[in-house]
Amino acid sequence: EVQVVESGGGLVQPGRSLRLSCAASGFTFDDYAMHWVRQAPGKGLEWVSGISWNSGYIDYADSVKGRFTISRDNAKNSLFLQMNSLRAEDTAFYYCVKDRYGGFDSGSNWFDPWGQGTLVTVSS
Amino acid sequence: DIQMTQSPSSLSASVGDRVTITCRASQSISDYLNWYQHQPGKAPRLLIYAASSLQSGVPSRFSGSGSGTDFTLTISSLQPEDFATYYCQQSFSVPPTFGQGTKLEIK
């Protein structure tokens, strides 16, 4: 079964850091791009960041650029999101998502499957 | 960034009803449009990709259509498990963007 499972969420104070992890199984991890998508309380889905199969192409939403860093370890079938300088508005469920392709800069891709999400709460 | 606008934002319907949700892109996106279902406490689920292709395992009562800027998701006969929030998402350009969601509630 193709599966992704997030971990690392929790309560953190504004300005502090947190690192999310995603463990992938059931597919050849290094063949696919991966993404983080979030959902703030009462809000819709927002793409946060994506990384190509070989980490050669990485992009971020403007709202997190310069504060968040996405990375992957293909040997360990794992995806990461390093979140620094956290703000209250970063409070959300964070979902790890598999792409259809190895890259995501040429369109016609989609997100499947999604993990169950990990909750990040930024509050003093 | 391409803006995606869904309508309606919420919808009340009964089991057995036919329901249509609309998604409009701020510029032409060809058929690079996907639909997802999100039930509370569960992982979002891909329903339709490339505007009209049904994802494996998704019931045939779900269908999608459209191209360019205007798209629709139709559920032909609502079932109890279909009450959820639905999102469209464009994959024409980076960053990928979602509609604001349509919450489908039981009447």
CSV table of C-alpha atoms in Angstrom, one decimal:
chain,number,residue,atom,x,y,z
A,1,GLU,CA,0.0,0.0,0.0
A,2,VAL,CA,1.3,3.4,-1.0
A,3,GLN,CA,1.5,5.4,2.3
A,4,VAL,CA,2.9,8.6,3.8
A,5,VAL,CA,3.0,9.3,7.5
A,6,GLU,CA,3.8,12.6,9.1
A,7,SER,CA,5.3,13.3,12.5
A,8,GLY,CA,6.9,16.0,14.5
A,9,GLY,CA,4.1,18.4,15.1
A,10,GLY,CA,3.4,20.0,18.4
A,11,LEU,CA,3.1,23.3,20.4
A,12,VAL,CA,5.8,25.8,19.8
A,13,GLN,CA,6.3,29.4,20.8
A,14,PRO,CA,6.4,32.2,18.2
A,15,GLY,CA,9.9,32.7,16.8
A,16,ARG,CA,11.0,29.1,17.6
A,17,SER,CA,11.7,26.2,15.2
A,18,LEU,CA,10.2,22.8,14.5
A,19,ARG,CA,11.1,20.0,12.1
A,20,LEU,CA,8.4,17.9,10.5
A,21,SER,CA,9.1,14.4,9.1
A,22,CYS,CA,7.3,12.2,6.6
A,23,ALA,CA,7.9,8.5,6.2
A,24,ALA,CA,7.0,7.0,2.8
A,25,SER,CA,6.3,3.4,2.0
A,26,GLY,CA,4.8,1.2,-0.7
A,27,PHE,CA,6.4,3.0,-3.7
A,28,THR,CA,9.9,3.9,-5.1
A,29,PHE,CA,10.4,7.1,-3.1
A,30,ASP,CA,13.2,8.5,-5.2
A,31,ASP,CA,11.1,8.4,-8.4
A,32,TYR,CA,8.6,11.1,-7.2
A,33,ALA,CA,8.4,14.7,-6.2
A,34,MET,CA,7.0,15.4,-2.7
A,35,HIS,CA,5.2,18.3,-1.2
A,36,TRP,CA,3.9,19.8,2.0
A,37,VAL,CA,0.4,21.2,2.1
A,38,ARG,CA,-1.2,22.8,5.1
A,39,GLN,CA,-4.7,23.7,6.4
A,40,ALA,CA,-5.1,26.3,9.0
A,41,PRO,CA,-8.1,26.1,11.4
A,42,GLY,CA,-11.3,26.9,9.6
A,43,LYS,CA,-9.4,27.6,6.3
A,44,GLY,CA,-8.8,25.8,3.1
A,45,LEU,CA,-5.8,24.0,1.7
A,46,GLU,CA,-2.5,25.9,1.0
A,47,TRP,CA,0.5,24.4,-0.8
A,48,VAL,CA,3.6,25.1,1.3
A,49,SER,CA,6.6,23.6,-0.5
A,50,GLY,CA,7.7,21.0,-3.0
A,51,ILE,CA,10.9,19.1,-3.9
A,52,SER,CA,11.7,17.1,-7.0
A,53,TRP,CA,12.9,13.5,-6.9
A,54,ASN,CA,16.6,14.4,-6.8
A,55,SER,CA,16.2,17.7,-4.8
A,56,GLY,CA,17.2,19.6,-8.0
A,57,TYR,CA,14.0,21.7,-8.1
A,58,ILE,CA,12.6,23.2,-4.9
A,59,ASP,CA,10.0,25.9,-4.4
A,60,TYR,CA,8.1,27.5,-1.6
A,61,ALA,CA,4.9,29.5,-1.1
A,62,ASP,CA,5.7,33.2,-0.6
A,63,SER,CA,4.2,33.0,2.9
A,64,VAL,CA,7.0,30.7,4.1
A,65,LYS,CA,9.9,31.6,1.8
A,66,GLY,CA,13.1,32.3,3.7
A,67,ARG,CA,11.7,30.7,6.9
A,68,PHE,CA,11.0,27.1,5.9
A,69,THR,CA,13.3,24.6,4.2
A,70,ILE,CA,12.2,21.4,2.5
A,71,SER,CA,14.6,18.4,2.1
A,72,ARG,CA,14.5,14.7,1.5
A,73,ASP,CA,16.6,11.6,2.2
A,74,ASN,CA,16.0,9.1,-0.6
A,75,ALA,CA,18.1,6.4,1.2
A,76,LYS,CA,15.6,6.6,4.1
A,77,ASN,CA,12.4,7.2,2.2
A,78,SER,CA,11.9,10.4,4.2
A,79,LEU,CA,10.8,14.0,3.6
A,80,PHE,CA,11.4,16.9,5.9
A,81,LEU,CA,10.2,20.4,6.6
A,82,GLN,CA,12.4,22.6,8.7
A,83,MET,CA,10.3,25.5,10.0
A,84,ASN,CA,12.1,28.5,11.5
A,85,SER,CA,10.9,31.8,12.9
A,86,LEU,CA,7.4,30.4,13.4
A,87,ARG,CA,4.4,32.7,13.5
A,88,ALA,CA,0.9,32.3,14.8
A,89,GLU,CA,-0.4,32.2,11.3
A,90,ASP,CA,1.7,29.0,10.7
A,91,THR,CA,-0.7,27.1,13.0
A,92,ALA,CA,-2.2,24.4,10.8
A,93,PHE,CA,-2.4,20.7,10.0
A,94,TYR,CA,0.6,19.9,7.8
A,95,TYR,CA,0.1,17.2,5.2
A,96,CYS,CA,2.8,15.2,3.3
A,97,VAL,CA,1.8,14.5,-0.2
A,98,LYS,CA,3.2,12.4,-3.1
A,99,ASP,CA,3.3,13.9,-6.6
A,100,ARG,CA,2.4,12.1,-9.8
A,101,TYR,CA,5.8,12.8,-11.3
A,102,GLY,CA,9.5,13.1,-10.3
A,103,GLY,CA,9.3,16.9,-11.0
A,104,PHE,CA,6.5,19.4,-10.6
A,105,ASP,CA,7.5,22.4,-12.7
A,106,SER,CA,5.9,21.3,-16.0
A,107,GLY,CA,2.3,21.0,-15.0
A,108,SER,CA,-0.3,18.2,-15.3
A,109,ASN,CA,0.7,16.7,-11.9
A,110,TRP,CA,-1.6,15.9,-9.0
A,111,PHE,CA,-1.3,15.0,-5.3
A,112,ASP,CA,-1.9,11.4,-4.2
A,113,PRO,CA,-1.9,10.0,-1.6
A,114,TRP,CA,-2.0,12.4,1.3
A,115,GLY,CA,-1.0,11.6,4.9
A,116,GLN,CA,-3.3,12.1,7.9
A,117,GLY,CA,-1.4,15.3,8.8
A,118,THR,CA,0.4,16.5,11.8
A,119,LEU,CA,-0.7,19.5,13.8
A,120,VAL,CA,1.6,22.5,14.4
A,121,THR,CA,0.4,25.1,16.9
A,122,VAL,CA,2.3,28.3,17.3
A,123,SER,CA,1.4,30.0,20.5
A,124,SER,CA,2.9,31.6,23.6
B,1,ASP,CA,-0.2,33.1,-9.0
B,2,ILE,CA,-3.4,31.6,-10.5
B,3,GLN,CA,-6.5,32.2,-8.4
B,4,MET,CA,-9.1,29.4,-8.1
B,5,THR,CA,-12.7,30.3,-7.1
B,6,GLN,CA,-15.2,27.7,-6.2
B,7,SER,CA,-19.0,28.1,-6.0
B,8,PRO,CA,-20.9,27.7,-3.9
B,9,SER,CA,-18.9,27.9,-0.7
B,10,SER,CA,-21.4,25.7,1.0
B,11,LEU,CA,-24.3,23.5,-0.1
B,12,SER,CA,-27.1,21.6,1.6
B,13,ALA,CA,-28.4,18.5,-0.1
B,14,SER,CA,-30.1,15.2,0.5
B,15,VAL,CA,-29.1,11.6,0.0
B,16,GLY,CA,-29.9,10.8,-3.6
B,17,ASP,CA,-29.6,14.4,-4.9
B,18,ARG,CA,-27.5,15.3,-7.9
B,19,VAL,CA,-25.0,18.0,-7.0
B,20,THR,CA,-22.7,20.2,-9.1
B,21,ILE,CA,-19.8,22.3,-7.8
B,22,THR,CA,-18.1,24.9,-10.0
B,23,CYS,CA,-14.5,26.0,-10.1
B,24,ARG,CA,-13.2,29.0,-12.1
B,25,ALA,CA,-9.5,29.8,-12.8
B,26,SER,CA,-8.2,33.3,-13.1
B,27,GLN,CA,-6.5,32.4,-16.4
B,28,SER,CA,-6.7,29.5,-18.8
B,29,ILE,CA,-5.3,26.3,-17.3
B,30,SER,CA,-6.1,23.9,-20.1
B,31,ASP,CA,-7.3,20.7,-18.4
B,32,TYR,CA,-4.8,20.9,-15.5
B,33,LEU,CA,-7.4,20.7,-12.8
B,34,ASN,CA,-7.8,18.2,-10.0
B,35,TRP,CA,-10.6,17.6,-7.4
B,36,TYR,CA,-10.1,16.4,-3.9
B,37,GLN,CA,-12.5,15.3,-1.1
B,38,HIS,CA,-11.7,16.1,2.5
B,39,GLN,CA,-13.6,14.6,5.4
B,40,PRO,CA,-13.0,15.8,8.9
B,41,GLY,CA,-10.2,13.9,10.6
B,42,LYS,CA,-9.2,12.1,7.4
B,43,ALA,CA,-6.5,12.6,4.8
B,44,PRO,CA,-7.7,14.5,1.7
B,45,ARG,CA,-8.4,12.1,-1.2
B,46,LEU,CA,-7.9,12.6,-4.9
B,47,LEU,CA,-11.2,12.2,-6.8
B,48,ILE,CA,-10.6,13.5,-10.3
B,49,TYR,CA,-7.4,14.4,-12.2
B,50,ALA,CA,-6.8,16.2,-15.5
B,51,ALA,CA,-10.3,17.7,-15.2
B,52,SER,CA,-12.3,14.5,-16.1
B,53,SER,CA,-10.3,11.4,-15.3
B,54,LEU,CA,-11.6,9.3,-12.4
B,55,GLN,CA,-9.0,8.2,-9.9
B,56,SER,CA,-8.8,4.5,-9.3
B,57,GLY,CA,-11.1,3.3,-6.6
B,58,VAL,CA,-13.4,6.4,-6.7
B,59,PRO,CA,-17.1,5.6,-7.3
B,60,SER,CA,-18.4,6.3,-10.8
B,61,ARG,CA,-21.1,8.7,-9.4
B,62,PHE,CA,-18.3,11.3,-9.3
B,63,SER,CA,-17.5,13.0,-12.6
B,64,GLY,CA,-15.6,16.1,-13.7
B,65,SER,CA,-15.7,18.3,-16.8
B,66,GLY,CA,-14.4,21.5,-18.2
B,67,SER,CA,-11.3,23.1,-19.8
B,68,GLY,CA,-9.8,26.5,-20.0
B,69,THR,CA,-11.1,28.5,-17.1
B,70,ASP,CA,-14.4,26.8,-16.1
B,71,PHE,CA,-14.8,23.4,-14.5
B,72,THR,CA,-17.4,21.3,-12.7
B,73,LEU,CA,-17.5,18.4,-10.3
B,74,THR,CA,-20.8,16.4,-10.3
B,75,ILE,CA,-22.0,13.8,-7.9
B,76,SER,CA,-24.8,12.0,-9.6
B,77,SER,CA,-26.6,10.6,-6.6
B,78,LEU,CA,-25.3,11.7,-3.2
B,79,GLN,CA,-24.5,9.0,-0.6
B,80,PRO,CA,-24.1,9.5,3.1
B,81,GLU,CA,-20.3,9.2,2.9
B,82,ASP,CA,-20.1,12.0,0.3
B,83,PHE,CA,-20.8,14.8,2.8
B,84,ALA,CA,-17.4,16.5,3.0
B,85,THR,CA,-15.5,19.5,1.8
B,86,TYR,CA,-14.4,19.5,-1.9
B,87,TYR,CA,-11.4,21.4,-3.3
B,88,CYS,CA,-10.3,22.1,-6.8
B,89,GLN,CA,-6.6,22.6,-7.5
B,90,GLN,CA,-4.7,23.8,-10.6
B,91,SER,CA,-1.5,22.2,-11.7
B,92,PHE,CA,-0.9,24.4,-14.7
B,93,SER,CA,1.8,26.4,-13.0
B,94,VAL,CA,3.8,26.7,-9.8
B,95,PRO,CA,2.7,27.4,-7.1
B,96,PRO,CA,-0.2,25.0,-7.3
B,97,THR,CA,-3.2,26.7,-5.9
B,98,PHE,CA,-6.5,25.5,-4.4
B,99,GLY,CA,-10.0,26.8,-4.5
B,100,GLN,CA,-11.4,27.9,-1.1
B,101,GLY,CA,-13.5,24.7,-0.8
B,102,THR,CA,-17.1,23.8,-1.0
B,103,LYS,CA,-18.6,22.3,2.2
B,104,LEU,CA,-21.4,19.8,1.3
B,105,GLU,CA,-23.8,19.3,4.2
B,106,ILE,CA,-26.8,17.1,4.8
B,107,LYS,CA,-30.1,18.8,4.4
